[in-house]
Short mmCIF file of C-alpha atoms and ligand atoms in Angstrom, two decimals:
data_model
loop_
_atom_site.label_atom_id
_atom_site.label_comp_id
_atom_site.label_asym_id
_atom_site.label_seq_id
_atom_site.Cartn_x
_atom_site.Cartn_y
_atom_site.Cartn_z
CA UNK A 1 35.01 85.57 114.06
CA UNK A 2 36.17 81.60 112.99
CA UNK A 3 40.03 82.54 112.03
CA UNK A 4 41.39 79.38 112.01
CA UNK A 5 45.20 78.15 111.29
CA UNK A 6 43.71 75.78 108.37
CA UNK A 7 47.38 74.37 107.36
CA UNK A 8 50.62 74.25 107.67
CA UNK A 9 53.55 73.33 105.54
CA UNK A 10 57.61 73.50 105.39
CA UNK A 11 60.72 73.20 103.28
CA UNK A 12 63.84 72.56 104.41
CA UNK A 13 66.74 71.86 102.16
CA UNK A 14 68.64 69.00 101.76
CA UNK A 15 72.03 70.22 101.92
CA UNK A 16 73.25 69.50 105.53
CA UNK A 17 76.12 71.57 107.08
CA UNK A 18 77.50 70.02 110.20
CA UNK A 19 79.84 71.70 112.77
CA UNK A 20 82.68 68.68 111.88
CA UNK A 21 82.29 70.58 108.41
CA UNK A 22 82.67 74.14 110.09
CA UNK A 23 85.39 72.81 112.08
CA UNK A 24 87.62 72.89 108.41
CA UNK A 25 86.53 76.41 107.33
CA UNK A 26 87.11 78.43 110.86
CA UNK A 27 88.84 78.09 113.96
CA UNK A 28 86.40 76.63 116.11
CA UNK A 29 85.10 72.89 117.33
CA UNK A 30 81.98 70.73 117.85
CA UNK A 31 82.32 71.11 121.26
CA UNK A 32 82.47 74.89 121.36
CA UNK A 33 79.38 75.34 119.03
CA UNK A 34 77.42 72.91 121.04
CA UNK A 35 78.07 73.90 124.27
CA UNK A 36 77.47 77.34 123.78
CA UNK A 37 74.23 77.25 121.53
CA UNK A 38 72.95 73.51 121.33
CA UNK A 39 73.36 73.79 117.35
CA UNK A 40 74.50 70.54 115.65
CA UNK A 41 74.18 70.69 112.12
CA UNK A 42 71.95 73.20 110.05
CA UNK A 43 70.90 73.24 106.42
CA UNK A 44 72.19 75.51 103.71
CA UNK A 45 70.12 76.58 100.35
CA UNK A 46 71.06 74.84 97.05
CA UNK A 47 73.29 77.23 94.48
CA UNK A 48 70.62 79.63 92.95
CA UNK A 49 67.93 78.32 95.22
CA UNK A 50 66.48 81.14 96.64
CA UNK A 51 64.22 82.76 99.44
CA UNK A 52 60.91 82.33 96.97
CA UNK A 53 61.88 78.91 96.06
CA UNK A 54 62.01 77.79 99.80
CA UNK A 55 58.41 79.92 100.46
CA UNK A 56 57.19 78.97 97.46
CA UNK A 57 57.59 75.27 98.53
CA UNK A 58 56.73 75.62 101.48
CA UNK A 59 53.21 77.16 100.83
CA UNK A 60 52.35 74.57 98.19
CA UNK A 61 52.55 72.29 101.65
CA UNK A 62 50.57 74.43 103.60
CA UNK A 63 47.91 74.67 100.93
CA UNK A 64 48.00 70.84 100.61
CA UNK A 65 47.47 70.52 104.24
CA UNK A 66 44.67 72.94 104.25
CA UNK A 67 42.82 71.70 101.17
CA UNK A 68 42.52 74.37 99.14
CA UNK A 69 44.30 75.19 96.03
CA UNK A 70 46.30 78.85 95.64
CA UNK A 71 43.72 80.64 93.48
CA UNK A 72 41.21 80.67 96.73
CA UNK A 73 43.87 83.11 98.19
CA UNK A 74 43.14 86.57 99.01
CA UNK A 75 46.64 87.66 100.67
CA UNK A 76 50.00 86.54 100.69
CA UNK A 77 52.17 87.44 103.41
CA UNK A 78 56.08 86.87 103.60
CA UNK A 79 58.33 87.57 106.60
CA UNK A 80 61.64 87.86 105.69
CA UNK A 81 65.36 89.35 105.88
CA UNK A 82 66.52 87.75 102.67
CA UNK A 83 64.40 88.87 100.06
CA UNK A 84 65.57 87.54 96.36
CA UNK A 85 65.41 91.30 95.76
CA UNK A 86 64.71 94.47 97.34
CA UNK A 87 61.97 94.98 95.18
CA UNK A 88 60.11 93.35 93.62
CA UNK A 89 58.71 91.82 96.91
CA UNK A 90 59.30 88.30 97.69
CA UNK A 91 55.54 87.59 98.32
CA UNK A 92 54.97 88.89 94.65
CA UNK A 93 57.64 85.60 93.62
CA UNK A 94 55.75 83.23 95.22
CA UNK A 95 52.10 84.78 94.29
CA UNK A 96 53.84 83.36 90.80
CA UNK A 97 55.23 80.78 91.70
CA UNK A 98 52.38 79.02 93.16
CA UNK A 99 49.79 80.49 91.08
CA UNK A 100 47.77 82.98 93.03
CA UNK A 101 46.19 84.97 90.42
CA UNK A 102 45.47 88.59 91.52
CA UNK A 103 46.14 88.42 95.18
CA UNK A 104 47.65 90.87 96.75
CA UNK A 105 51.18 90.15 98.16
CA UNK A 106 53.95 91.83 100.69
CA UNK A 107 56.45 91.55 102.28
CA UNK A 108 57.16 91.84 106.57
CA UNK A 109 60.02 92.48 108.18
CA UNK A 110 60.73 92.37 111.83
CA UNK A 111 63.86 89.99 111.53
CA UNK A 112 63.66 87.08 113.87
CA UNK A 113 60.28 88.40 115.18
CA UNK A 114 59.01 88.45 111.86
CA UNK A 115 56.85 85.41 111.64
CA UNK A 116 55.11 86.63 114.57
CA UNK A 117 54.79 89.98 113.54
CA UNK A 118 53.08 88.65 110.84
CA UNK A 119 50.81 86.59 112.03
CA UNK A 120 49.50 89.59 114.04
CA UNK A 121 49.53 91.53 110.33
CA UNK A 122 47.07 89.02 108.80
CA UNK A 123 44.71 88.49 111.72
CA UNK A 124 44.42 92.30 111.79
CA UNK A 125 43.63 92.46 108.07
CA UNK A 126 41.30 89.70 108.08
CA UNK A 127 39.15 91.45 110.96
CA UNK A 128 39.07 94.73 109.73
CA UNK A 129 36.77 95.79 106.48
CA UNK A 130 39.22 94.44 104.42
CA UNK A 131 37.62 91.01 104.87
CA UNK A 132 40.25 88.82 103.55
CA UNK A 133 38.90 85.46 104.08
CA UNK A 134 42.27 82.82 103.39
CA UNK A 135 45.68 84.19 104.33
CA UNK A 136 48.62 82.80 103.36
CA UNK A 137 51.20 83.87 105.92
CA UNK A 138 55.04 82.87 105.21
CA UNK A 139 58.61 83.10 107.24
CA UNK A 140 61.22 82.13 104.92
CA UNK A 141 64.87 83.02 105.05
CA UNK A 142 67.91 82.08 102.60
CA UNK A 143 70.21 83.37 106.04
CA UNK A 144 73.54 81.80 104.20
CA UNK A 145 73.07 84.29 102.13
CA UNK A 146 73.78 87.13 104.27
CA UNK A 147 76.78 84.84 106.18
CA UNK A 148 80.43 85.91 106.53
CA UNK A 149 81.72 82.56 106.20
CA UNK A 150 85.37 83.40 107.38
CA UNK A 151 83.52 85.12 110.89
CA UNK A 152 83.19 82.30 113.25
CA UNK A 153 81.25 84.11 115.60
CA UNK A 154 78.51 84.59 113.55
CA UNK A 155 78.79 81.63 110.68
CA UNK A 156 77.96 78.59 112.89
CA UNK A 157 74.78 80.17 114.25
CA UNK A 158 72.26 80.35 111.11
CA UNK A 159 70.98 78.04 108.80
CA UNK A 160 68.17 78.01 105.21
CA UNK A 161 63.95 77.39 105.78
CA UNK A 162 61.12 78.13 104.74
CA UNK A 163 57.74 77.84 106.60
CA UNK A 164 53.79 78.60 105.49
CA UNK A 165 50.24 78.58 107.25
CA UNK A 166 46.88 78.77 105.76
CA UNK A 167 44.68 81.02 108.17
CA UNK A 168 40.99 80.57 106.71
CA UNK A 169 38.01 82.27 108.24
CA UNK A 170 35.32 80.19 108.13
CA UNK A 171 31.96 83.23 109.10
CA UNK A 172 31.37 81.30 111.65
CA UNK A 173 30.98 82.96 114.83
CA UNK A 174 30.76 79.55 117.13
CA UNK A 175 34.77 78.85 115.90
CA UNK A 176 37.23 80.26 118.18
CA UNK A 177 39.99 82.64 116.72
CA UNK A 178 43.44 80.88 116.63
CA UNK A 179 44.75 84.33 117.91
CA UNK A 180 44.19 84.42 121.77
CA UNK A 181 46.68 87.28 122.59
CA UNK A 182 49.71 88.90 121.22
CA UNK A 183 52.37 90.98 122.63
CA UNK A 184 54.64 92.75 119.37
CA UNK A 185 57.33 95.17 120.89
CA UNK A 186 60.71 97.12 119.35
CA UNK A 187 63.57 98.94 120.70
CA UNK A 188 65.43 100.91 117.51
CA UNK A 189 67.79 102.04 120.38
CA UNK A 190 69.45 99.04 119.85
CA UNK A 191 69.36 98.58 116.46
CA UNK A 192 73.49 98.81 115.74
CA UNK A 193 73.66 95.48 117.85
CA UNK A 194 72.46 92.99 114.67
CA UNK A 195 72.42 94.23 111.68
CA UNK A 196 73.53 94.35 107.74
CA UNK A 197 75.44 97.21 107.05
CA UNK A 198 75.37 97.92 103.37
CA UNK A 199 73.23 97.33 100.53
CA UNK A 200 70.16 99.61 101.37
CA UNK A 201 70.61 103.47 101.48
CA UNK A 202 72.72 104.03 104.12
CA UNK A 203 75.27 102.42 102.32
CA UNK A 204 74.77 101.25 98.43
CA UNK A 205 76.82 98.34 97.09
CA UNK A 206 80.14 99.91 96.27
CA UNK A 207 84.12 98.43 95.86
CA UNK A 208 84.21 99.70 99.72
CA UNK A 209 81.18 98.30 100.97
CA UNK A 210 82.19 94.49 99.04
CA UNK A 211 86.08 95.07 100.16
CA UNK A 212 85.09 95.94 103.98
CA UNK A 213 82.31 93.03 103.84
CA UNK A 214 79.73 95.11 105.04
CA UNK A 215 76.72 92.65 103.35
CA UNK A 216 77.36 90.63 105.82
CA UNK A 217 75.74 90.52 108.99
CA UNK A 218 77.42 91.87 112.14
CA UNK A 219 76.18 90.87 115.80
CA UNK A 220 77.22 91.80 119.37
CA UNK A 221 76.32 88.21 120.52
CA UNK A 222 76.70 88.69 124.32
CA UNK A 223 74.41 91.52 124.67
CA UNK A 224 71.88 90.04 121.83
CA UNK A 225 71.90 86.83 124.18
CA UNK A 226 70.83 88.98 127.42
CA UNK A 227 68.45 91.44 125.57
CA UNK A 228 66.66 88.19 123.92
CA UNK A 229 66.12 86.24 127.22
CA UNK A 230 64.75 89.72 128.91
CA UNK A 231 62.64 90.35 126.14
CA UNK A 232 61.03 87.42 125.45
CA UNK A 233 60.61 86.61 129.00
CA UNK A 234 58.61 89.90 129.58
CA UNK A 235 56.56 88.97 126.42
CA UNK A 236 55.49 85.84 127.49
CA UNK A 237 54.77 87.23 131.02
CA UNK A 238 52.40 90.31 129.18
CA UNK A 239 50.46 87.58 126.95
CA UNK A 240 49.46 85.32 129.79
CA UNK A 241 48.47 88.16 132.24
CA UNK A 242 46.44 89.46 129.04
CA UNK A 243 44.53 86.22 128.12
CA UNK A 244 44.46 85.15 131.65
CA UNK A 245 45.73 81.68 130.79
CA UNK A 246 47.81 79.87 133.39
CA UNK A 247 50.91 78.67 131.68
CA UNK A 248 49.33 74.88 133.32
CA UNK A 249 47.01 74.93 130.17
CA UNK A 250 49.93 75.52 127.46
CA UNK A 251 50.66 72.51 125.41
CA UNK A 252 53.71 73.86 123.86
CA UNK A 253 55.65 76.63 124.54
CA UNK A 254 57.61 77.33 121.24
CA UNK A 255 60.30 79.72 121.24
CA UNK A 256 62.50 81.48 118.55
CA UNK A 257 65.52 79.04 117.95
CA UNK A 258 68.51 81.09 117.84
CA UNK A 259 70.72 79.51 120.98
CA UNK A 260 69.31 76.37 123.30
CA UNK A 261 70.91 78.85 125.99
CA UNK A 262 68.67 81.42 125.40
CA UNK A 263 65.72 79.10 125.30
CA UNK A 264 66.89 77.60 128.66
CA UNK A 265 66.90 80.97 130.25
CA UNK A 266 63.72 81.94 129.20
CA UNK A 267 61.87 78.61 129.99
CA UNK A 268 63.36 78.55 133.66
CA UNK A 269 62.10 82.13 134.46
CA UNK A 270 59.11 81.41 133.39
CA UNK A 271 59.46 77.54 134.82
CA UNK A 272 57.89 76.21 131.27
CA UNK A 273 60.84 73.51 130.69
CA UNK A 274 58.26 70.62 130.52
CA UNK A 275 56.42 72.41 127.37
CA UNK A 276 59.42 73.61 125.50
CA UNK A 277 59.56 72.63 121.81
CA UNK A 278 63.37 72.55 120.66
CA UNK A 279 64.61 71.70 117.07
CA UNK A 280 68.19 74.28 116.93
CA UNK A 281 70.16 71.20 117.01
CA UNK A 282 69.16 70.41 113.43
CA UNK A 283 68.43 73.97 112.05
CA UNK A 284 70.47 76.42 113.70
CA UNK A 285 68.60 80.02 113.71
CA UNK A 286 66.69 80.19 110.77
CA UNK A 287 65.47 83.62 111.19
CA UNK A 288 61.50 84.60 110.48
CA UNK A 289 60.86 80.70 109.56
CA UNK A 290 62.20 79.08 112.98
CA UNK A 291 59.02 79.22 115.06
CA UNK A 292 57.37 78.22 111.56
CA UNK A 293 58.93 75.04 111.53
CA UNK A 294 58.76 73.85 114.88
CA UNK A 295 55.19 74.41 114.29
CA UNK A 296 54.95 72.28 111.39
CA UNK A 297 56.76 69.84 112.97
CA UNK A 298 54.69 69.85 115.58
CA UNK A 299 51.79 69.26 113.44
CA UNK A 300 52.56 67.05 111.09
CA UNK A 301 53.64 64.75 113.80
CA UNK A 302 50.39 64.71 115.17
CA UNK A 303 51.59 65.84 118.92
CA UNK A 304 49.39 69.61 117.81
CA UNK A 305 45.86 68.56 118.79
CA UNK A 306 42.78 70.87 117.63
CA UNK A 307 41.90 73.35 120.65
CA UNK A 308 45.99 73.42 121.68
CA UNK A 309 47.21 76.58 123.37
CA UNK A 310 51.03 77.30 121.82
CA UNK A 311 52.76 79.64 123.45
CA UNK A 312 55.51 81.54 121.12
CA UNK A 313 58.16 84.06 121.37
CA UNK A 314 60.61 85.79 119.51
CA UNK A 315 63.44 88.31 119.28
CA UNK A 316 65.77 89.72 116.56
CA UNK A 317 67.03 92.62 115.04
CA UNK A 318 65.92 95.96 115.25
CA UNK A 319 65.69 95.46 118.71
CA UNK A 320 61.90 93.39 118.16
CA UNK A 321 60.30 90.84 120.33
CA UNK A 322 57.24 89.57 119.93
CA UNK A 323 54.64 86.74 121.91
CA UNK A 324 51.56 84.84 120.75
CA UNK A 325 49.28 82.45 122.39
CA UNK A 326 47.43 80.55 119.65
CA UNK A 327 45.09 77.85 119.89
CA UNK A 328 45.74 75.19 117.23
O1 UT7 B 1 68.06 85.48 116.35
C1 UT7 B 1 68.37 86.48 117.26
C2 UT7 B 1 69.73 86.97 117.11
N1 UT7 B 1 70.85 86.23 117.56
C3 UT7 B 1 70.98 85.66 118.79
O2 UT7 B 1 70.07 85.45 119.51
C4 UT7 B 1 72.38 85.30 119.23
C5 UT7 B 1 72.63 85.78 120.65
N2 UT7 B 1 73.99 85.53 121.11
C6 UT7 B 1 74.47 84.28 121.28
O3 UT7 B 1 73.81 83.29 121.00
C7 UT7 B 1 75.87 84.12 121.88
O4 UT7 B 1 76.32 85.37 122.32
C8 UT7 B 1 76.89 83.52 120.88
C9 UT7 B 1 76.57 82.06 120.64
C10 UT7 B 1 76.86 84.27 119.57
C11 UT7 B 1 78.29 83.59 121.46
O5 UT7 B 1 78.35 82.91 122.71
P1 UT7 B 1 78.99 83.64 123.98
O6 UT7 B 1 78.96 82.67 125.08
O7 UT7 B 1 78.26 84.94 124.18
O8 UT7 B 1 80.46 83.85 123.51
P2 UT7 B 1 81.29 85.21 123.29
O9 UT7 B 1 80.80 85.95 122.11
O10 UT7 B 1 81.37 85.93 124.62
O11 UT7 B 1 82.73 84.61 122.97
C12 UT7 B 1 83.46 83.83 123.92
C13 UT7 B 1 84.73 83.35 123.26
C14 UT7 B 1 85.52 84.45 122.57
O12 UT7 B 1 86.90 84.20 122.76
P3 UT7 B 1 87.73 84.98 123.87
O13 UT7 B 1 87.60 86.43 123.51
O14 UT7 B 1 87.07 84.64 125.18
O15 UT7 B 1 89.10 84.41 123.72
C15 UT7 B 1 85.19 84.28 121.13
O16 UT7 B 1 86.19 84.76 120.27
O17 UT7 B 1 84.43 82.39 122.25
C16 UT7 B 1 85.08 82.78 121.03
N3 UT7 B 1 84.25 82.33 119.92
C17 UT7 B 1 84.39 81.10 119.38
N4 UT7 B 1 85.20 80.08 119.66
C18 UT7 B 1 85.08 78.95 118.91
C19 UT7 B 1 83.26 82.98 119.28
N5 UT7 B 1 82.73 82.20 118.32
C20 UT7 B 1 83.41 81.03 118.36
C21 UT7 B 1 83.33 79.83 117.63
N6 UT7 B 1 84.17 78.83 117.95
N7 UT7 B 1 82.42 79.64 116.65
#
């Protein structure tokens, strides 16, 4: 078909919060956060900066990178948790932001999996009738909003970021797809483990629900940690047995950064170390845009070459999980 990634972009912000500055708002240490999830410092939203600000800035990169200007959109796609609203959609902000007359706009969201989940939304659309030709696919997440900052067991984990890619398809049928194979799972079995309690249905905002802090987010960590490295070990396994690719030909393997742990149980059952892209010592978990960025990263840098096989995976709330093999 030609569906190319045609660009990428990010935005992180500036504000930088290391764990020396956690160490004076909870009872924990440097040594503690490290040790147990290889975060370092991570990077908060400015006052009144929000989710579309970050996306929005982020796609204006992406669209840089890719060379065309926002009005040549003909979707806009944005994973997130931490919508500036629950409606209007946050896709719908940035379609103003950035000036995408007319496009039509949503949001995703599969938490952590989201970006992922995505991806696999807009390479659908653009293959069926629909016909979109450039997709602008976004993970951004303002996660500091949604942070008990008094709960140490959950406030020195997540950090702000947005991230955007330009997927073009260029008609013609000599290009190869950037989607190779994709592996999108759930389990809403487990979906008590990591979640927000109030502020949709179940629970509307209410004295109670602001009094019992139930906007915040809640998360059994242990059994998160051992449901994430089974699940995105089986997703990686199902993607390469699909596309047949030995995991010798992956040039990175790029997994959800939510816990260097994690990722070091994952890479050594599937013996990847060598290829593992890592960047949670500067960002923390930054939800639906954390794959984003280390892609970016990895771009920008120059160390993505055209023709690159990526191999990523994901897990988050709901229970989702979710594996890609892309070639860059
Ligand atoms: O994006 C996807 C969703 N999220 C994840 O993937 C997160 C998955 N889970 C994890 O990464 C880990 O479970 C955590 C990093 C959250 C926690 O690490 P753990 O090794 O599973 O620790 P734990 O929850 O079993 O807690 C061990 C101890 C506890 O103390 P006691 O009961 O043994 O005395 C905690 O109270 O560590 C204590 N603790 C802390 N101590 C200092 C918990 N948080 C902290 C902290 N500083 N920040």
């Amino acid at each position: 078909m030609g569906i190319r990634i045609k660009g990428s972009g990010r935005y992180v912000p500036e504000k930088i919060l290391t764990n020396d500055d956690l160490e004076r708002m909870v009872d924990t240490s440097d040594e503690w956060i490290v040790s147990r999830t290889g975060i370092r410092e991570r990077h908060l939203a400015a006052e009144g900066e929000t989710t579309s600000d970050m996306a929005a800035k982020a796609a204006q990169k992406a669209l840089e990178n890719a060379g065309i200007t926002a009005d040549a959109l003909d979707l806009i796609l944005v994973s997130t948790v931490t919508p500036d609203h629950i409606f209007p959609s946050t896709a719908a902000l940035v379609q103003r932001k950035i000036g995408a007359p007319k496009c039509p706009c949503f949001d995703q969201e599969a938490a952590c999996s989201g970006l992922l989940y995505a991806f696999n939304t807009a390479y659908g659309l653009m293959a069926s009738p629909l016909g979109y030709k450039r997709v602008l696919v976004i993970g951004a997440e303002k996660m500091s909003s949604l942070v008990d900052w008094t709960d140490r067991s959950t406030c020195v984990l997540f950090g702000d970021a947005a991230a955007a890619f330009v997927l073009e398809n260029d008609g013609n049928p000599e290009t190869k797809d950037f989607y190779v194979a994709g592996e999108i799972g759930a389990d809403g079995e487990w979906a008590d483990i990591l979640c927000v309690p109030a502020g949709g249905s179940a629970c509307p905002a209410s004295h109670r629900s602001v009094d019992e802090k139930l906007h915040f987010l809640k998360m059994g960590g242990p059994k998160t940690f051992h449901m994430a490295v089974l699940a995105m070990t089986n997703a990686c396994r199902a993607v390469l047995a699909k596309s047949g690719v030995s995991k010798d030909d992956i040039a990175w393997a790029v997994p959800h950064q939510a816990n260097r742990r994690i990722i070091d149980a994952v890479a050594e059952r599937l013996d990847m170390h060598d290829k593992v892209y890592l960047n949670v010592d500067r960002y923390g978990n930054t939800s639906s845009a954390s794959i984003g960025i280390c892609l970016d990263e990895l771009n920008q840098s120059g160390r993505l070459k055209q023709g690159d096989l990526v191999l990523a995976a994901s897990f988050g709330a709901g229970l989702t999980w979710a594996s890609m093999l892309i070639r860059w």
